[in-house]
mmCIF file of C-alpha atoms and ligand atoms in Angstrom:
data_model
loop_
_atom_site.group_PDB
_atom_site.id
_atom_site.type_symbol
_atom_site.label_atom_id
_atom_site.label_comp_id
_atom_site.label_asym_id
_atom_site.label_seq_id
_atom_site.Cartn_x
_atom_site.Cartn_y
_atom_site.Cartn_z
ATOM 1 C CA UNK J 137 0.000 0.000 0.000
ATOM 2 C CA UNK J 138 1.678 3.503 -1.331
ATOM 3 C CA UNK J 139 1.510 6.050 1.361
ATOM 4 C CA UNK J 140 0.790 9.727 -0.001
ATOM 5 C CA UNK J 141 0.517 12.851 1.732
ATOM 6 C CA UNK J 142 -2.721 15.019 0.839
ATOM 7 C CA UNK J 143 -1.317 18.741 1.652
ATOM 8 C CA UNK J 144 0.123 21.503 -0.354
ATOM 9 C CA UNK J 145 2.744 22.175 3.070
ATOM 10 C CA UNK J 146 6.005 22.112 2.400
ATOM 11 C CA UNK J 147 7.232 21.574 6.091
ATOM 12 C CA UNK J 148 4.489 18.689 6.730
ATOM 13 C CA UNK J 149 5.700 17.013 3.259
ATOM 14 C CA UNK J 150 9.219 16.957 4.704
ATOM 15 C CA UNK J 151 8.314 15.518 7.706
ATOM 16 C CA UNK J 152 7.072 12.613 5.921
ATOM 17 C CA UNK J 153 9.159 12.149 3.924
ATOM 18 C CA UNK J 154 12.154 12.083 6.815
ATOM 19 C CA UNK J 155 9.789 9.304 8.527
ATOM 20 C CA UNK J 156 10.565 7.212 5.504
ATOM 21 C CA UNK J 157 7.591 5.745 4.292
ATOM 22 C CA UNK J 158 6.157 8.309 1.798
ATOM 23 C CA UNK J 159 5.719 7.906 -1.682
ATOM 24 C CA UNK J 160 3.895 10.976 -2.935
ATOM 25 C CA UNK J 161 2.169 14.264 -2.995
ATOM 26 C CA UNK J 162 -1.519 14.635 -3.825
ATOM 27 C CA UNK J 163 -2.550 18.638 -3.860
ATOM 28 C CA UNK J 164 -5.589 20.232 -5.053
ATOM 29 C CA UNK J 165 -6.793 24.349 -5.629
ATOM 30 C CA UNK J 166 -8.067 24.022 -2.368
ATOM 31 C CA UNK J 167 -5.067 23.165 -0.753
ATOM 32 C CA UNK J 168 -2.852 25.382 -2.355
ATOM 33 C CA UNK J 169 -4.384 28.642 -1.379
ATOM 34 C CA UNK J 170 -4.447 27.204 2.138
ATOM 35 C CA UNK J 171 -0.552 27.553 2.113
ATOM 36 C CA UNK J 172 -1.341 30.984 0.568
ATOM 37 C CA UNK J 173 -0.051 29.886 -3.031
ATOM 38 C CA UNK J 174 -1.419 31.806 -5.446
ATOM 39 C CA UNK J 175 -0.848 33.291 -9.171
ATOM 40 C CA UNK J 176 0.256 31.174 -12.038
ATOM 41 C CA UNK J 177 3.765 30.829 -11.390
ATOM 42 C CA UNK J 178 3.976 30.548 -7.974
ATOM 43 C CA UNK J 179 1.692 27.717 -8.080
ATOM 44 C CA UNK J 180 3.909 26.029 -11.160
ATOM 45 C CA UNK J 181 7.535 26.687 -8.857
ATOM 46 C CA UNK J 182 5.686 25.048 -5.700
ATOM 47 C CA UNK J 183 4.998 22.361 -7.516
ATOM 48 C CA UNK J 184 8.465 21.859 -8.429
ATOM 49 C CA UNK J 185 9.569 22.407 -4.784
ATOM 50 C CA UNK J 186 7.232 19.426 -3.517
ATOM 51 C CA UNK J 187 8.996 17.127 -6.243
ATOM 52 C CA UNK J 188 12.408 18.081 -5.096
ATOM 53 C CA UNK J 189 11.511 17.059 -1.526
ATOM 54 C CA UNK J 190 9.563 13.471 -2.219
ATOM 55 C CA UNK J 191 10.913 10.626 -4.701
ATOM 56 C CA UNK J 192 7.434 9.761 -5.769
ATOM 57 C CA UNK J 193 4.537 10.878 -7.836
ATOM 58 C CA UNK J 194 3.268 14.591 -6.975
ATOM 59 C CA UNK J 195 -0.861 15.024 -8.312
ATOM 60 C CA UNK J 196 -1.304 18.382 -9.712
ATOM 61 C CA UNK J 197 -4.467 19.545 -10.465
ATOM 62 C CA UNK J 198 -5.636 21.058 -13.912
ATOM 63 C CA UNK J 199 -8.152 24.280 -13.423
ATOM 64 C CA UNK J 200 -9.606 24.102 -17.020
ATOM 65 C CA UNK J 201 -13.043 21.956 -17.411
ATOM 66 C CA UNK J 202 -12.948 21.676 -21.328
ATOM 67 C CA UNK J 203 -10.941 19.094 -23.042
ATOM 68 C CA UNK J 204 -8.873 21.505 -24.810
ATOM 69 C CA UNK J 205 -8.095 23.585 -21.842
ATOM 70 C CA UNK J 206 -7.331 20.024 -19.790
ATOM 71 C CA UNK J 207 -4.949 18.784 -22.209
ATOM 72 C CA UNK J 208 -2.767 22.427 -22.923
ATOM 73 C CA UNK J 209 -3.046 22.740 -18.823
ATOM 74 C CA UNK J 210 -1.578 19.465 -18.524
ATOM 75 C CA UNK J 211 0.755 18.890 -20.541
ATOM 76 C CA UNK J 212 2.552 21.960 -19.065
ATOM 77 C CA UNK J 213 2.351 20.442 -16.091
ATOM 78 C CA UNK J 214 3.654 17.316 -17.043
ATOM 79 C CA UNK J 215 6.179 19.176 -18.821
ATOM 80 C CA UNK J 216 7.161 20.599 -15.133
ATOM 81 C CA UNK J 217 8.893 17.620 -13.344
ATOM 82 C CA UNK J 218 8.913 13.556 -14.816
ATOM 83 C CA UNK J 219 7.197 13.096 -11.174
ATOM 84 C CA UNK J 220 3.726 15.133 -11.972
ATOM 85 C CA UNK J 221 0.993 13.299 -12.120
ATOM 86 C CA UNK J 222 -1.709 15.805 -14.140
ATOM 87 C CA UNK J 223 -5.299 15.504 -11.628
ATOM 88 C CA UNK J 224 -8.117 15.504 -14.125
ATOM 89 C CA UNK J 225 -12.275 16.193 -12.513
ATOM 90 C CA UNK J 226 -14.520 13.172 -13.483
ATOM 91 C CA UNK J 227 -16.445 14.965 -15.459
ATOM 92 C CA UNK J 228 -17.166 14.028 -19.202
ATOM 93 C CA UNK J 229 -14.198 16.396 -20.741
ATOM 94 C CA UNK J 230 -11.991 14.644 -18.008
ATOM 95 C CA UNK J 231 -12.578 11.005 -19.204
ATOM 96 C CA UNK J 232 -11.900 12.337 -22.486
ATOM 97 C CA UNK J 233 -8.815 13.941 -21.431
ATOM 98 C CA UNK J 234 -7.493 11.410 -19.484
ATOM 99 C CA UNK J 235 -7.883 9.348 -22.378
ATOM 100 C CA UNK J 236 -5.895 11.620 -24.465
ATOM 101 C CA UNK J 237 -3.129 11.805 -21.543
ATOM 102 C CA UNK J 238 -2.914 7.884 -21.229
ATOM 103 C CA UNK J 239 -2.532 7.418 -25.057
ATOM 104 C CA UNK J 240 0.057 10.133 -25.022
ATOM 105 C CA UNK J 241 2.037 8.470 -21.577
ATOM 106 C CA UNK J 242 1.086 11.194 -19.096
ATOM 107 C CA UNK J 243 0.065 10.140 -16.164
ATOM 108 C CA UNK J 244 -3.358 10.989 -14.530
ATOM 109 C CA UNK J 245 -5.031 11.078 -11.173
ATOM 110 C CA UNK J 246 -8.789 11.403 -11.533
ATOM 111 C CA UNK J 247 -9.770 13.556 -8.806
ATOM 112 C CA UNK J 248 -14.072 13.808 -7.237
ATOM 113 C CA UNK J 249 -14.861 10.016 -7.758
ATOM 114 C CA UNK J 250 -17.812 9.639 -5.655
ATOM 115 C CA UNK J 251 -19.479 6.335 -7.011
ATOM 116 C CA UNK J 252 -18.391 2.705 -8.464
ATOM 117 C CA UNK J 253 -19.507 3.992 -12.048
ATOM 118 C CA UNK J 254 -17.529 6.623 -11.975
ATOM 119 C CA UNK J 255 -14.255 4.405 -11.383
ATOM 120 C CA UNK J 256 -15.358 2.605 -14.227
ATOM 121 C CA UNK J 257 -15.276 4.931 -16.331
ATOM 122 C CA UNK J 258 -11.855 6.364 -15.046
ATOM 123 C CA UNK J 259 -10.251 2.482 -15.789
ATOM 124 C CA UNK J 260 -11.891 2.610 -19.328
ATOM 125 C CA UNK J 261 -10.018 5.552 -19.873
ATOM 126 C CA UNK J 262 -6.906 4.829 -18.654
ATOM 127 C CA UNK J 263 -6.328 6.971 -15.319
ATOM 128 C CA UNK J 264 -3.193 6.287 -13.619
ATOM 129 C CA UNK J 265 -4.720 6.675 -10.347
ATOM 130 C CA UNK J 266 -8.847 7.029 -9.748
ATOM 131 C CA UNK J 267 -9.497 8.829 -6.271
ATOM 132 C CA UNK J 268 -12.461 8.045 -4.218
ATOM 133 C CA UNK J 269 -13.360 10.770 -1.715
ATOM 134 C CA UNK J 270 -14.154 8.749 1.347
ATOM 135 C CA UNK J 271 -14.297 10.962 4.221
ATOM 136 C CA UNK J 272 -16.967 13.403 1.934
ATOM 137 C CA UNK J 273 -18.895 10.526 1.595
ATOM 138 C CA UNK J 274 -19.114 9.507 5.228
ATOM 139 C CA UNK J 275 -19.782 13.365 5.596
ATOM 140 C CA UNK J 276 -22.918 13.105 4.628
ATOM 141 C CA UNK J 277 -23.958 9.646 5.798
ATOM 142 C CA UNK J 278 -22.771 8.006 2.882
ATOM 143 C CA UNK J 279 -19.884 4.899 3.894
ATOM 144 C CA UNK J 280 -16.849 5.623 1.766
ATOM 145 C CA UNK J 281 -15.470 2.604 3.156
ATOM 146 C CA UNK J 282 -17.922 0.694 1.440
ATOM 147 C CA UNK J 283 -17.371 2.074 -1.975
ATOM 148 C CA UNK J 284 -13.778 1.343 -1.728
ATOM 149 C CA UNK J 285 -14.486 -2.402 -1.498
ATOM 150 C CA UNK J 286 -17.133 -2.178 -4.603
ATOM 151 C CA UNK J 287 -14.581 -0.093 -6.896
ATOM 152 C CA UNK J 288 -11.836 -3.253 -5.178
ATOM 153 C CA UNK J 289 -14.731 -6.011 -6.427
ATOM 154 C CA UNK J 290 -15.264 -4.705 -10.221
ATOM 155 C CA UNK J 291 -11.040 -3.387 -11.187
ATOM 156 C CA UNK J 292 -10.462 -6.939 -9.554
ATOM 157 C CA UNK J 293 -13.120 -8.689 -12.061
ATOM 158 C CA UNK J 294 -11.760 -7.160 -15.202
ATOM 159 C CA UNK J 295 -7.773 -6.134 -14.204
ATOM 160 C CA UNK J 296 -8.071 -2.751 -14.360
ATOM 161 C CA UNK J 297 -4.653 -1.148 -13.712
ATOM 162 C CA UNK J 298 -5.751 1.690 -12.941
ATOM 163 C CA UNK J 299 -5.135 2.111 -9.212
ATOM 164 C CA UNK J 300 -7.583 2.807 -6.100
ATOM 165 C CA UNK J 301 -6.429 5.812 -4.315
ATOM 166 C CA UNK J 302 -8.289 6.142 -1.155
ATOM 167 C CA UNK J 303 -8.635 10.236 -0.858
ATOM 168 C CA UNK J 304 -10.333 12.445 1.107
ATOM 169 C CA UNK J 305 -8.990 10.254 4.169
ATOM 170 C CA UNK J 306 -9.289 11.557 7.657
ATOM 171 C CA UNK J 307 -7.434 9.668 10.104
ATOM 172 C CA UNK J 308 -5.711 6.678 11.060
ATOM 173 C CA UNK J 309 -8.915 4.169 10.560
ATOM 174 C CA UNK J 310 -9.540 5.122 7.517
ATOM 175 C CA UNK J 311 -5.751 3.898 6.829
ATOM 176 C CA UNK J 312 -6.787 0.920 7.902
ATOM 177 C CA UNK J 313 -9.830 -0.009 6.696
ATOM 178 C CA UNK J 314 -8.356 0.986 3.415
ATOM 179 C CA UNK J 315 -5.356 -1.455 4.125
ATOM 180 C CA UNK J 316 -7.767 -4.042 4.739
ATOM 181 C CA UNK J 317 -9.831 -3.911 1.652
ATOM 182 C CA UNK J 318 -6.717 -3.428 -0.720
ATOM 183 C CA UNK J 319 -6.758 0.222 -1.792
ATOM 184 C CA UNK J 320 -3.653 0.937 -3.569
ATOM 185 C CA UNK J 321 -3.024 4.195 -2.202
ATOM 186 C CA UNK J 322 -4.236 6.404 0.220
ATOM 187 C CA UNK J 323 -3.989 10.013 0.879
ATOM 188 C CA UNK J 324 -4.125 12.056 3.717
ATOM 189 C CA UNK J 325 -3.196 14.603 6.217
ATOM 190 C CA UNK J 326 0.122 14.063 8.291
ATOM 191 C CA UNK J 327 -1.717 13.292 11.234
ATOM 192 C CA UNK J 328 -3.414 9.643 9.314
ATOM 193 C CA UNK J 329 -0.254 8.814 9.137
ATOM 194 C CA UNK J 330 1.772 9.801 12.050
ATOM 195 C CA UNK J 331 -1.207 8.511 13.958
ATOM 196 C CA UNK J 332 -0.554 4.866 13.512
ATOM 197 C CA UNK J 333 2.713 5.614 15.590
ATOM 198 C CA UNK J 334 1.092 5.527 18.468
ATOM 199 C CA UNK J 335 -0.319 3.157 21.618
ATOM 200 C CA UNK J 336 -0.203 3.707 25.088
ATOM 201 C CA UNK J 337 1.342 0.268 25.767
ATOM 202 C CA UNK J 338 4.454 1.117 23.179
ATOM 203 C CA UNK J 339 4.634 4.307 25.453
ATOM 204 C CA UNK J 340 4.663 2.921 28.733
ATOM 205 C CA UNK J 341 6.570 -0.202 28.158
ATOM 206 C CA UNK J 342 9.195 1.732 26.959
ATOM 207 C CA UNK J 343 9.093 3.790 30.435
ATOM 208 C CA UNK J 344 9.590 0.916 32.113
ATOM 209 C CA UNK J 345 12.571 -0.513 29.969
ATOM 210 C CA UNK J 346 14.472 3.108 30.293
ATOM 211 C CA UNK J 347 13.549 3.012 33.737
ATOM 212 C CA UNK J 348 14.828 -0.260 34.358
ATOM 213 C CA UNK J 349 18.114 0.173 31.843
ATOM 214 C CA UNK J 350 18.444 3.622 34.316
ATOM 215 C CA UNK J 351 18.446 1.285 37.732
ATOM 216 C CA UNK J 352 20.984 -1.078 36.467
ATOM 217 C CA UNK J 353 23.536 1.258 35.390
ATOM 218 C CA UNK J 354 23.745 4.081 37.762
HETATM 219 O O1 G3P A 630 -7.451 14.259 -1.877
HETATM 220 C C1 G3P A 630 -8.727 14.803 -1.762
HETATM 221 C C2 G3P A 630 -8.807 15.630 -0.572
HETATM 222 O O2 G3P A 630 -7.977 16.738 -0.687
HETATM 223 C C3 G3P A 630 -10.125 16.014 -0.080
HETATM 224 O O3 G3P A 630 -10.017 15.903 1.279
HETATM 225 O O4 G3P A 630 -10.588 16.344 3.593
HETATM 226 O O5 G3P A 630 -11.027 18.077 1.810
HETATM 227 O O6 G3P A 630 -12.404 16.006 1.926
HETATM 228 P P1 G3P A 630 -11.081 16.634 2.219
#
């Protein structure tokens, strides 16, 4: 299971990527003017900076929503770093897009999946990566979980390569879960993933072994 981090933070990509177990980016508009990135090229050169910290692939999204617009918009970014992944909506210019991108060898995340028909279409099409928004789902009593294991069930019928990437993840059960059902990928904040660090009995049997190291070498 590939371990991505979903932020646009330079200092929270880092510390991932020091921990060792990271193997890419995802980003999105929304993200990006969280860090206060904004304008054209600013947005371009921080995309280069996140590739220059992490060894693996770095989803950047495309703002155009026509196929003509998608395809000039991503091949620039493409043209950016060998590590950009172009993030394509799943909307009908998108499949057709993504199509374009996968005949051409760029590789695509398709970002806003939201049902098992969607996915579909994104394998047909030839996405590098098709991303289920679980935690939006469960936001409004929807199980996310659940549609992870469907979109599992029908790329597993036909061998889709296209892989699951669990987004929209929340925290550390959601990691889990994910693990369990065989998503791919799955992308969230730092805290989904520095969260699996930690138990209480890691913490306090280490105490005791300091503690007792401590008492036999005074
Ligand atoms: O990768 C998709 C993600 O950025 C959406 O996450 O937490 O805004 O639903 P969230």
């Amino acid at each position: 299971m590939k371990f991505f981090i979903d932020t646009a933070n330079l200092d929270q990509i880092r510390e991932a990527q020091e921990l060792g177990v990271l193997d890419g980016v995802t980003t999105n508009p929304s993200l990006m003017a969280k860090e206060g990135i904004t304008g054209q090229n600013n947005i371009l050169k921080h995309y280069v900076d996140i590739c220059n910290i992490v060894d693996g692939d770095v989803s950047a999204e495309v703002i155009a929503t026509d196929f003509d617009g998608i395809v000039k918009e991503g091949e620039a970014l493409a043209d950016l770093h060998p590590q950009i992944v172009v993030k394509v909506p799943m909307i009908k210019e998108g499949v057709k897009a993504i199509k374009y991108f996968s005949d051409h060898g760029i590789k695509t995340n398709c970002t806003l999946v939201f049902s098992s028909g969607q996915a579909l279409l994104a394998a047909k099409a030839g996405a590098t990566y098709m991303s289920p928004f679980i935690g939006r789902l469960d936001d409004i009593s929807s199980d996310g979980l659940e549609l992870i294991a469907d979109i599992r069930e029908i790329y597993d019928n036909y061998g889709f390569e296209t892989q699951i990437l669990a987004a929209s993840v929340r925290h550390t059960m959601h990691v889990i879960e994910c693990a369990h059902i065989g998503a791919d990928v799955m992308t969230g904040p730092l805290s989904s993933i520095t969260g699996l660090l930690k138990h209480p009995l890691t913490d306090i049997g280490l105490d005791k072994f300091l503690a007792d190291y401590r008492k036999g070498n005074q």
